[in-house]
Coordinates of C-alpha atoms in Angstrom, one line a residue:
X1 CA -19.1 17.5 7.7
X2 CA -16.1 18.3 9.8
X3 CA -14.5 15.0 8.8
X4 CA -15.1 15.7 5.1
X5 CA -13.6 19.2 5.4
X6 CA -10.4 18.0 7.1
X7 CA -10.1 15.1 4.7
X8 CA -10.4 17.5 1.7
X9 CA -7.8 19.8 3.4
X10 CA -5.2 17.1 3.8
X11 CA -5.8 15.9 0.2
X12 CA -5.1 19.3 -1.1
X13 CA -2.0 20.2 0.8
X14 CA -0.4 16.8 1.4
X15 CA -1.9 14.2 -1.0
X16 CA 0.9 11.7 -0.7
X17 CA 2.3 12.7 2.7
X18 CA 1.8 11.7 6.3
X19 CA -0.8 14.2 7.5
X20 CA -3.8 12.6 9.3
X21 CA -7.1 14.5 9.2
X22 CA -8.9 14.9 12.5
X23 CA -12.2 13.0 12.0
X24 CA -13.9 14.1 15.3
X25 CA -14.0 17.7 16.6
X26 CA -14.1 16.3 20.1
X27 CA -10.6 14.8 19.6
X28 CA -8.9 18.2 19.1
X29 CA -8.2 18.6 22.8
X30 CA -6.3 15.3 22.9
X31 CA -3.8 16.3 20.2
X32 CA -1.0 18.1 22.1
X33 CA 2.6 17.8 21.2
X34 CA 4.0 14.3 22.1
X35 CA 0.5 13.1 22.7
X36 CA 0.2 9.3 22.3
X37 CA -2.0 8.2 19.3
X38 CA -2.8 4.6 18.8
X39 CA -2.5 3.4 15.2
X40 CA -4.8 0.4 14.7
X41 CA -3.7 -1.6 11.7
X42 CA -6.6 -3.0 9.7
X43 CA -8.0 -6.5 10.0
X44 CA -9.0 -6.8 6.4
X45 CA -6.8 -5.6 3.6
X46 CA -9.5 -3.3 2.1
X47 CA -9.6 -1.3 5.4
X48 CA -7.3 1.6 6.3
X49 CA -5.5 2.2 9.6
X50 CA -7.6 3.9 12.3
X51 CA -5.9 6.5 14.5
X52 CA -7.2 6.8 18.1
X53 CA -6.0 9.8 20.1
X54 CA -5.5 9.0 23.8
X55 CA -5.6 11.1 27.0
X56 CA -1.9 10.5 27.6
X57 CA 1.5 11.9 26.4
X58 CA 4.7 10.1 25.9
X59 CA 6.0 11.4 29.2
X60 CA 3.0 9.9 31.0
X61 CA 4.1 6.4 30.2
X62 CA 7.9 6.8 30.7
X63 CA 9.9 5.9 33.7
X64 CA 11.8 8.9 35.1
X65 CA 11.6 12.5 34.2
X66 CA 9.2 14.0 31.7
X67 CA 10.4 14.9 28.2
X68 CA 10.0 18.6 27.5
X69 CA 10.1 18.9 23.7
X70 CA 11.4 21.8 21.8
X71 CA 8.5 23.0 19.7
X72 CA 8.7 25.4 16.8
X73 CA 5.6 27.4 15.8
X74 CA 5.1 29.1 12.5
X75 CA 2.4 30.6 10.3
X76 CA 1.3 27.9 7.9
X77 CA -1.2 29.2 5.4
X78 CA -4.6 30.8 5.0
X79 CA -7.1 28.3 3.8
X80 CA -10.5 28.7 2.2
X81 CA -11.6 25.7 0.2
X82 CA -14.7 25.5 -2.0
X83 CA -15.5 22.1 -3.3
X84 CA -18.3 22.3 -5.9
X85 CA -19.7 19.5 -8.0
X86 CA -22.0 20.4 -10.9
X87 CA -23.5 17.1 -11.7
X88 CA -25.3 16.0 -14.8
X89 CA -26.2 12.5 -15.8
X90 CA -28.0 10.6 -18.4
X91 CA -28.7 6.9 -18.7
X92 CA -29.8 5.3 -22.0
X93 CA -29.5 1.6 -21.3
X94 CA -31.3 -1.2 -19.7
X95 CA -31.6 -4.8 -18.8
X96 CA -33.5 -7.1 -21.1
X97 CA -36.2 -5.3 -23.1
X98 CA -36.4 -2.5 -20.6
X99 CA -35.1 0.8 -21.9
X100 CA -34.3 3.9 -19.7
X101 CA -33.9 7.5 -20.8
X102 CA -33.3 9.5 -17.7
X103 CA -31.7 12.9 -17.0
X104 CA -30.9 15.0 -14.0
X105 CA -28.8 17.9 -12.7
X106 CA -27.6 19.0 -9.4
X107 CA -24.8 20.7 -7.5
X108 CA -23.1 20.3 -4.1
X109 CA -20.8 22.8 -2.4
X110 CA -18.7 22.3 0.6
X111 CA -17.0 25.5 1.8
X112 CA -14.2 25.3 4.4
X113 CA -13.1 28.6 5.7
X114 CA -10.3 27.7 8.2
X115 CA -8.7 31.1 7.9
X116 CA -5.1 31.6 9.0
X117 CA -3.6 28.3 10.1
X118 CA -0.5 27.7 12.3
X119 CA 1.8 24.7 12.5
X120 CA 3.7 23.4 15.4
X121 CA 6.6 20.9 15.0
X122 CA 8.6 19.0 17.5
X123 CA 12.4 19.2 17.1
X124 CA 12.9 15.5 16.2
X125 CA 16.7 15.6 16.8
X126 CA 16.1 16.9 20.3
X127 CA 13.4 14.2 20.9
X128 CA 15.7 11.6 19.6
X129 CA 18.4 12.7 22.1
X130 CA 15.9 13.0 24.9
X131 CA 14.7 9.4 24.2
X132 CA 18.1 7.8 24.4
X133 CA 18.2 5.0 27.0
X134 CA 14.7 5.9 28.2
X135 CA 12.2 3.1 29.1
X136 CA 8.5 2.8 28.8
X137 CA 6.6 1.9 32.0
X138 CA 5.4 -1.5 31.0
X139 CA 3.1 -1.6 34.0
X140 CA 1.2 1.5 32.8
X141 CA -2.4 0.5 32.0
X142 CA -2.3 2.1 28.5
X143 CA 0.9 0.3 27.6
X144 CA -0.4 -3.0 28.9
X145 CA -3.7 -2.7 27.0
X146 CA -2.1 -1.6 23.8
X147 CA 0.6 -4.3 24.0
X148 CA -2.1 -7.0 24.3
X149 CA -3.5 -6.0 20.9
X150 CA -0.9 -7.1 18.4
X151 CA -2.2 -4.8 15.6
X152 CA -2.0 -1.7 17.8
X153 CA 1.0 0.6 17.5
X154 CA 2.0 3.6 19.6
X155 CA 2.6 6.9 17.7
X156 CA 3.8 10.2 19.1
X157 CA 2.4 13.4 17.8
X158 CA 5.2 15.4 16.2
X159 CA 3.3 17.9 14.1
X160 CA -0.1 19.6 14.2
X161 CA -2.0 22.2 12.2
X162 CA -4.6 24.3 14.0
X163 CA -6.9 27.2 13.5
X164 CA -6.2 30.6 15.0
X165 CA -9.6 32.3 14.8
X166 CA -13.2 31.3 14.7
X167 CA -14.1 29.7 11.3
X168 CA -16.8 27.9 9.6
X169 CA -17.7 24.9 7.4
X170 CA -20.8 25.2 5.2
X171 CA -22.4 22.6 3.0
X172 CA -25.0 23.6 0.4
X173 CA -26.9 21.0 -1.7
X174 CA -29.1 21.9 -4.6
X175 CA -30.7 19.6 -7.0
X176 CA -33.4 19.4 -9.7
X177 CA -34.4 17.0 -12.4
X178 CA -37.0 15.8 -14.8
X179 CA -37.6 12.5 -16.5
X180 CA -40.0 9.8 -17.5
X181 CA -39.1 7.6 -14.6
X182 CA -37.4 7.7 -11.2
X183 CA -33.7 8.8 -11.4
X184 CA -31.1 9.4 -8.7
X185 CA -28.2 11.7 -9.5
X186 CA -24.9 10.3 -8.2
X187 CA -21.8 12.3 -7.3
X188 CA -18.6 12.3 -5.2
X189 CA -20.4 13.8 -2.2
X190 CA -22.9 11.0 -2.3
X191 CA -25.8 13.5 -2.7
X192 CA -28.9 11.9 -4.0
X193 CA -31.6 13.9 -5.8
X194 CA -34.7 11.9 -6.5
X195 CA -37.2 12.7 -9.2
X196 CA -40.7 11.2 -9.4
X197 CA -42.2 9.8 -12.5
X198 CA -43.2 12.4 -15.1
X199 CA -42.5 15.2 -12.7
X200 CA -40.0 17.6 -11.3
X201 CA -38.5 18.1 -7.9
X202 CA -36.0 20.5 -6.3
X203 CA -34.1 19.8 -3.1
X204 CA -32.0 22.3 -1.3
X205 CA -30.2 22.2 2.1
X206 CA -27.7 24.5 3.8
X207 CA -25.8 23.5 6.9
X208 CA -23.2 25.6 8.7
X209 CA -20.8 24.6 11.5
X210 CA -18.8 27.1 13.6
X211 CA -15.3 26.0 14.6
X212 CA -13.5 27.6 17.5
X213 CA -9.9 28.9 17.4
X214 CA -7.1 26.5 18.4
X215 CA -8.9 23.5 16.8
X216 CA -6.5 20.9 15.5
X217 CA -7.5 19.8 12.0
X218 CA -4.5 17.7 10.9
X219 CA -1.5 16.1 12.5
X220 CA 1.3 13.6 11.9
X221 CA 3.0 11.0 14.1
X222 CA 6.2 9.1 14.6
X223 CA 5.6 5.5 15.3
X224 CA 7.4 3.7 18.2
X225 CA 9.1 0.3 18.0
X226 CA 9.0 -1.0 21.5
X227 CA 11.3 -3.7 22.7
X228 CA 10.5 -6.4 25.3
X229 CA 12.4 -4.6 28.1
X230 CA 10.6 -1.3 27.5
X231 CA 13.3 0.4 25.3
X232 CA 11.8 2.2 22.3
X233 CA 13.1 3.6 19.0
X234 CA 11.6 6.3 16.9
X235 CA 10.6 5.2 13.4
X236 CA 12.0 8.1 11.5
X237 CA 11.5 6.8 8.0
X238 CA 7.9 6.7 6.5
X239 CA 8.4 3.1 5.5
X240 CA 9.6 2.0 8.9
X241 CA 6.7 0.6 10.9
X242 CA 6.4 0.5 14.7
X243 CA 4.9 -2.1 17.0
X244 CA 5.6 -4.2 20.1
X245 CA 8.3 -6.9 20.0
X246 CA 6.8 -10.3 20.8
X247 CA 7.5 -11.7 24.2
X248 CA 8.7 -14.9 22.6
X249 CA 9.1 -16.5 19.2
X250 CA 6.0 -18.6 20.0
X251 CA 3.7 -15.6 20.9
X252 CA 0.1 -16.3 20.0
X253 CA -0.5 -14.3 16.8
X254 CA -3.7 -13.3 15.2
X255 CA -4.8 -16.4 13.3
X256 CA -3.7 -16.2 9.7
X257 CA -5.2 -18.9 7.6
X258 CA -4.5 -19.7 4.0
X259 CA -6.8 -16.8 3.4
X260 CA -4.0 -14.4 4.2
X261 CA -4.7 -12.4 1.0
X262 CA -7.9 -11.2 2.9
X263 CA -7.2 -11.5 6.6
X264 CA -3.9 -9.6 7.2
X265 CA -1.3 -9.2 9.8
X266 CA -1.1 -5.5 10.6
X267 CA 1.6 -3.9 8.4
X268 CA 0.9 -6.4 5.6
X269 CA -2.4 -4.6 5.0
X270 CA -1.0 -1.5 3.2
X271 CA 1.1 -3.6 0.8
X272 CA -1.8 -6.0 0.1
X273 CA -4.2 -3.1 -0.5
X274 CA -1.9 -1.5 -3.1
X275 CA -1.1 -4.9 -4.7
X276 CA -4.7 -5.9 -5.1
X277 CA -6.1 -2.6 -6.4
X278 CA -8.4 -3.5 -9.3
X279 CA -7.4 -2.3 -12.7
X280 CA -9.8 -0.1 -14.7
X281 CA -11.7 -1.2 -17.8
X282 CA -11.4 -4.9 -16.9
X283 CA -14.1 -7.6 -16.9
X284 CA -15.6 -8.3 -13.5
X285 CA -14.3 -11.8 -13.7
X286 CA -10.9 -10.4 -12.6
X287 CA -12.2 -10.5 -9.1
X288 CA -13.1 -14.2 -9.1
X289 CA -9.7 -15.3 -7.9
X290 CA -9.8 -13.1 -4.8
X291 CA -13.4 -14.0 -4.0
X292 CA -12.7 -17.7 -4.2
X293 CA -10.5 -17.2 -1.1
X294 CA -13.5 -15.9 0.7
X295 CA -15.8 -18.9 0.1
X296 CA -15.0 -20.4 3.6
X297 CA -16.2 -17.2 5.3
X298 CA -19.4 -17.0 3.1
X299 CA -20.1 -20.6 3.8
X300 CA -19.9 -20.0 7.5
X301 CA -22.7 -17.4 7.1
X302 CA -24.8 -19.9 5.1
X303 CA -24.2 -22.6 7.7
X304 CA -25.4 -20.6 10.7
X305 CA -28.5 -22.0 12.4
X306 CA -31.7 -20.7 10.8
X307 CA -32.6 -18.4 13.7
X308 CA -29.2 -16.8 13.8
X309 CA -29.0 -16.4 10.1
X310 CA -32.5 -14.8 10.0
X311 CA -31.8 -12.5 12.9
X312 CA -28.5 -11.3 11.5
X313 CA -30.0 -10.7 8.0
X314 CA -32.9 -8.7 9.5
X315 CA -30.5 -6.6 11.6
X316 CA -28.3 -5.8 8.6
X317 CA -31.3 -5.0 6.5
X318 CA -32.4 -2.6 9.2
X319 CA -29.1 -0.7 9.4
X320 CA -28.0 -1.1 5.8
X321 CA -28.4 2.6 5.0
X322 CA -27.4 3.8 8.5
X323 CA -23.7 4.7 8.2
X324 CA -23.4 5.4 12.0
X325 CA -24.9 2.0 12.9
X326 CA -22.7 0.2 10.4
X327 CA -19.7 1.9 12.0
X328 CA -20.7 0.9 15.5
X329 CA -21.2 -2.8 14.5
X330 CA -17.9 -2.7 12.6
X331 CA -16.1 -1.4 15.7
X332 CA -17.6 -3.9 18.1
X333 CA -16.7 -6.9 15.8
X334 CA -13.2 -5.5 15.2
X335 CA -12.7 -5.4 18.9
X336 CA -14.0 -8.9 19.4
X337 CA -12.0 -10.4 16.6
X338 CA -8.8 -8.9 18.2
X339 CA -9.7 -10.6 21.5
X340 CA -11.2 -7.5 23.2
X341 CA -14.5 -7.1 25.0
X342 CA -16.0 -3.7 23.9
X343 CA -18.6 -2.2 26.2
X344 CA -21.9 -2.3 24.3
X345 CA -23.0 0.6 26.4
X346 CA -20.7 3.2 25.0
X347 CA -22.0 6.6 26.3
X348 CA -21.3 8.4 23.1
X349 CA -23.7 6.1 21.2
X350 CA -27.3 7.1 20.7
X351 CA -30.0 4.7 22.1
X352 CA -30.6 3.3 18.6
X353 CA -26.9 2.5 18.1
X354 CA -26.7 0.8 21.5
X355 CA -29.8 -1.2 20.6
X356 CA -28.2 -2.3 17.3
X357 CA -25.0 -3.4 19.0
X358 CA -26.9 -5.3 21.7
X359 CA -28.9 -7.0 19.0
X360 CA -25.8 -8.1 17.2
X361 CA -24.1 -9.4 20.3
X362 CA -27.3 -11.3 21.2
X363 CA -27.7 -12.8 17.7
X364 CA -24.1 -14.0 17.6
X365 CA -24.3 -15.1 21.2
X366 CA -21.3 -12.9 22.1
X367 CA -22.9 -11.5 25.2
X368 CA -22.6 -14.7 27.2
X369 CA -19.8 -15.5 29.7
X370 CA -19.1 -19.0 28.3
X371 CA -15.8 -18.6 26.4
X372 CA -16.9 -20.7 23.4
X373 CA -20.2 -18.7 23.1
X374 CA -18.4 -15.3 23.8
X375 CA -16.1 -15.3 20.9
X376 CA -13.3 -17.4 22.3
X377 CA -13.1 -19.5 19.2
X378 CA -10.1 -21.7 18.7
X379 CA -9.8 -20.8 15.1
X380 CA -10.8 -17.2 14.4
X381 CA -10.8 -17.6 10.6
X382 CA -13.5 -20.3 10.7
X383 CA -15.7 -18.6 13.3
X384 CA -19.1 -17.0 12.7
X385 CA -17.7 -14.0 14.5
X386 CA -15.1 -13.4 11.8
X387 CA -17.5 -14.2 9.0
X388 CA -20.0 -11.6 10.3
X389 CA -17.1 -9.1 10.5
X390 CA -16.1 -9.8 6.9
X391 CA -19.6 -8.9 5.7
X392 CA -20.1 -5.9 7.9
X393 CA -16.7 -4.4 7.1
X394 CA -17.4 -4.8 3.4
X395 CA -20.7 -3.1 3.8
X396 CA -19.1 -0.2 5.6
X397 CA -16.6 0.2 2.7
X398 CA -19.4 0.7 0.2
X399 CA -20.6 4.1 -0.8
X400 CA -23.8 5.6 0.7
X401 CA -25.4 5.5 -2.7
X402 CA -24.6 1.8 -3.2
X403 CA -26.0 0.9 0.2
X404 CA -29.2 2.8 -0.5
X405 CA -29.7 0.9 -3.7
X406 CA -28.8 -2.4 -2.1
X407 CA -31.5 -1.9 0.5
X408 CA -34.1 -2.4 -2.2
X409 CA -32.7 -5.8 -3.1
X410 CA -33.1 -7.2 0.4
X411 CA -36.0 -9.4 -0.4
X412 CA -35.6 -13.2 -1.2
X413 CA -36.3 -13.1 -4.9
X414 CA -34.4 -9.9 -5.6
X415 CA -31.4 -10.8 -3.5
X416 CA -31.3 -14.3 -5.1
X417 CA -31.4 -12.8 -8.6
X418 CA -28.8 -10.2 -7.8
X419 CA -26.5 -12.8 -6.4
X420 CA -27.0 -15.0 -9.5
X421 CA -26.1 -12.0 -11.7
X422 CA -22.9 -11.4 -9.8
X423 CA -22.0 -15.0 -9.8
X424 CA -22.3 -15.3 -13.6
X425 CA -20.5 -12.1 -14.2
X426 CA -17.6 -13.2 -12.0
X427 CA -17.3 -16.5 -13.8
X428 CA -17.3 -15.3 -17.4
X429 CA -17.6 -11.5 -17.4
X430 CA -21.0 -11.7 -19.0
X431 CA -24.3 -13.5 -18.8
X432 CA -27.4 -14.3 -20.8
X433 CA -30.3 -11.9 -20.1
X434 CA -32.8 -14.7 -20.8
X435 CA -31.5 -16.7 -17.8
X436 CA -34.6 -17.6 -15.7
X437 CA -32.7 -16.9 -12.5
X438 CA -32.4 -13.3 -13.5
X439 CA -36.1 -12.8 -14.1
X440 CA -36.6 -10.7 -11.0
X441 CA -34.2 -8.1 -12.5
X442 CA -36.1 -7.7 -15.8
X443 CA -38.3 -4.8 -15.0
X444 CA -38.0 -1.0 -15.0
X445 CA -37.4 -0.6 -11.3
X446 CA -35.1 -3.5 -10.9
X447 CA -33.1 -2.6 -14.0
X448 CA -32.6 1.0 -12.8
X449 CA -31.5 0.0 -9.4
X450 CA -29.2 -2.7 -10.6
X451 CA -27.4 -0.2 -12.9
X452 CA -27.1 2.4 -10.2
X453 CA -25.8 -0.2 -7.7
X454 CA -23.1 -1.3 -10.0
X455 CA -22.3 2.3 -11.1
X456 CA -21.9 3.4 -7.5
X457 CA -19.2 0.7 -7.2
X458 CA -17.4 1.8 -10.4
X459 CA -18.7 -1.0 -12.5
X460 CA -20.4 -0.4 -15.8
X461 CA -23.1 -2.6 -17.2
X462 CA -23.4 -2.9 -21.0
X463 CA -25.9 -4.9 -23.1
X464 CA -25.1 -6.3 -26.5
X465 CA -27.0 -8.9 -28.5
X466 CA -29.0 -10.2 -25.5
X467 CA -26.0 -10.5 -23.3
X468 CA -25.0 -8.4 -20.3
X469 CA -21.4 -7.5 -19.7
X470 CA -19.7 -5.8 -16.7
X471 CA -16.5 -3.9 -16.7
X472 CA -14.7 -1.9 -14.1
X473 CA -14.6 1.8 -14.6
X474 CA -11.5 4.0 -14.6
X475 CA -9.6 3.7 -11.2
X476 CA -12.2 1.6 -9.5
X477 CA -10.2 1.0 -6.4
X478 CA -11.6 -1.7 -4.2
X479 CA -15.3 -0.8 -4.6
X480 CA -16.1 -3.6 -7.0
X481 CA -14.7 -6.2 -4.7
X482 CA -16.5 -5.0 -1.5
X483 CA -19.7 -4.8 -3.5
X484 CA -19.4 -8.5 -4.5
X485 CA -18.5 -9.5 -1.0
X486 CA -21.5 -7.7 0.4
X487 CA -24.0 -9.1 -2.2
X488 CA -22.7 -12.7 -1.7
X489 CA -22.6 -12.3 2.1
X490 CA -26.2 -11.0 2.3
X491 CA -27.3 -13.8 -0.1
X492 CA -25.7 -16.4 2.2
X493 CA -27.7 -15.0 5.1
X494 CA -30.9 -14.5 3.1
X495 CA -31.3 -18.2 2.1
X496 CA -34.6 -19.4 3.4
X497 CA -36.0 -15.9 4.3

């Protein structure tokens, strides 16, 4: 709820700027002026950079005297945001001979009363002067660990926005509906209101969170370009990207295969993401070219030994609708694919999350000491490790509603039929509803869930003269692509279940 409120805040006041919302309340204490923040560039182009506050400031990793920044503090604004969605939906469509006529209504309110906010800014010209001829301590453990990870970049906190008084965040959800079948109302807040057949149901919830004063809710950074000898430059322009200079021209890079449209090299990610945004009102076949480049990864999943494939499929089926578990699995595979060895016993994880991470490491044989078994693959782009990360990262990009619908399809006949449907839509943009391979989808429950799954990924299904067509909705983003990757990946694992 805190992350949603801060994200809404930055969208409202700085939609195209550099403000970064604070995603965890616990990170507020780490965000002092000139604090070091690690920007982790994405591994796959559909991901966004992650910002990891550290316990250190720039002065902590410099040789010589500390830098004492000139900081200006000013009143920023008084902020009270109310985000209300009055949702109404009706479906009058179907697959095959199955017709649906369903209606529902609901509302969701997220109120953020941050009150009077203040802003602190570093005098950048003063910082630039103070940084002249200064050197980073290359022996500092944080510098060494960050330098080893080629996609990690140092950023220095130059601006922060914080609360000045106790404030609150409140989320209220109300829903009601009636229909002749089960219907789930979808909305931007991923609130689901379920209605039983020939009945009515109301669902209300009200959650409030108290935020203390001096809580940082947003900040911005200046990236550092670090030279081999420890000299550094401030990246003052938004399009100037930081990073560590390679020790030699032959430095071992993250393996980039011919699949570089998917697996990206740090700063390339943002450009690729913008370049590959899917146009609206286009046939689903527009994705086929991109998905062809993923066949090698998906084949890796299908070629796993049967026990490994079965174990991974059952684990992902178990955590499919658990956003926290998916995030934990995504994080551990991200660390592994970058050559790190994350601790599966993270103290901030709940016992169930630790159990899921341990299961994943055991299934992929990543908890052994042997370098071949422990993720030390010679070719990262052809390893089961990277293939599993591809699937889990795509799952995490899907909406909560989409994952909830996909959970129902995780049985052999349903998953096979869903994958057949996607494959046919990718090839020609439409398919024949009488196709025997789609028989599992011809039924009221399957038809409803199929339509909701595609709709949650901004893809609209239309029937005309016995044929089913799929088109992207307006501004679909990358959701149609990650949905197809997820379905085909799970189908690759589900073979023989």
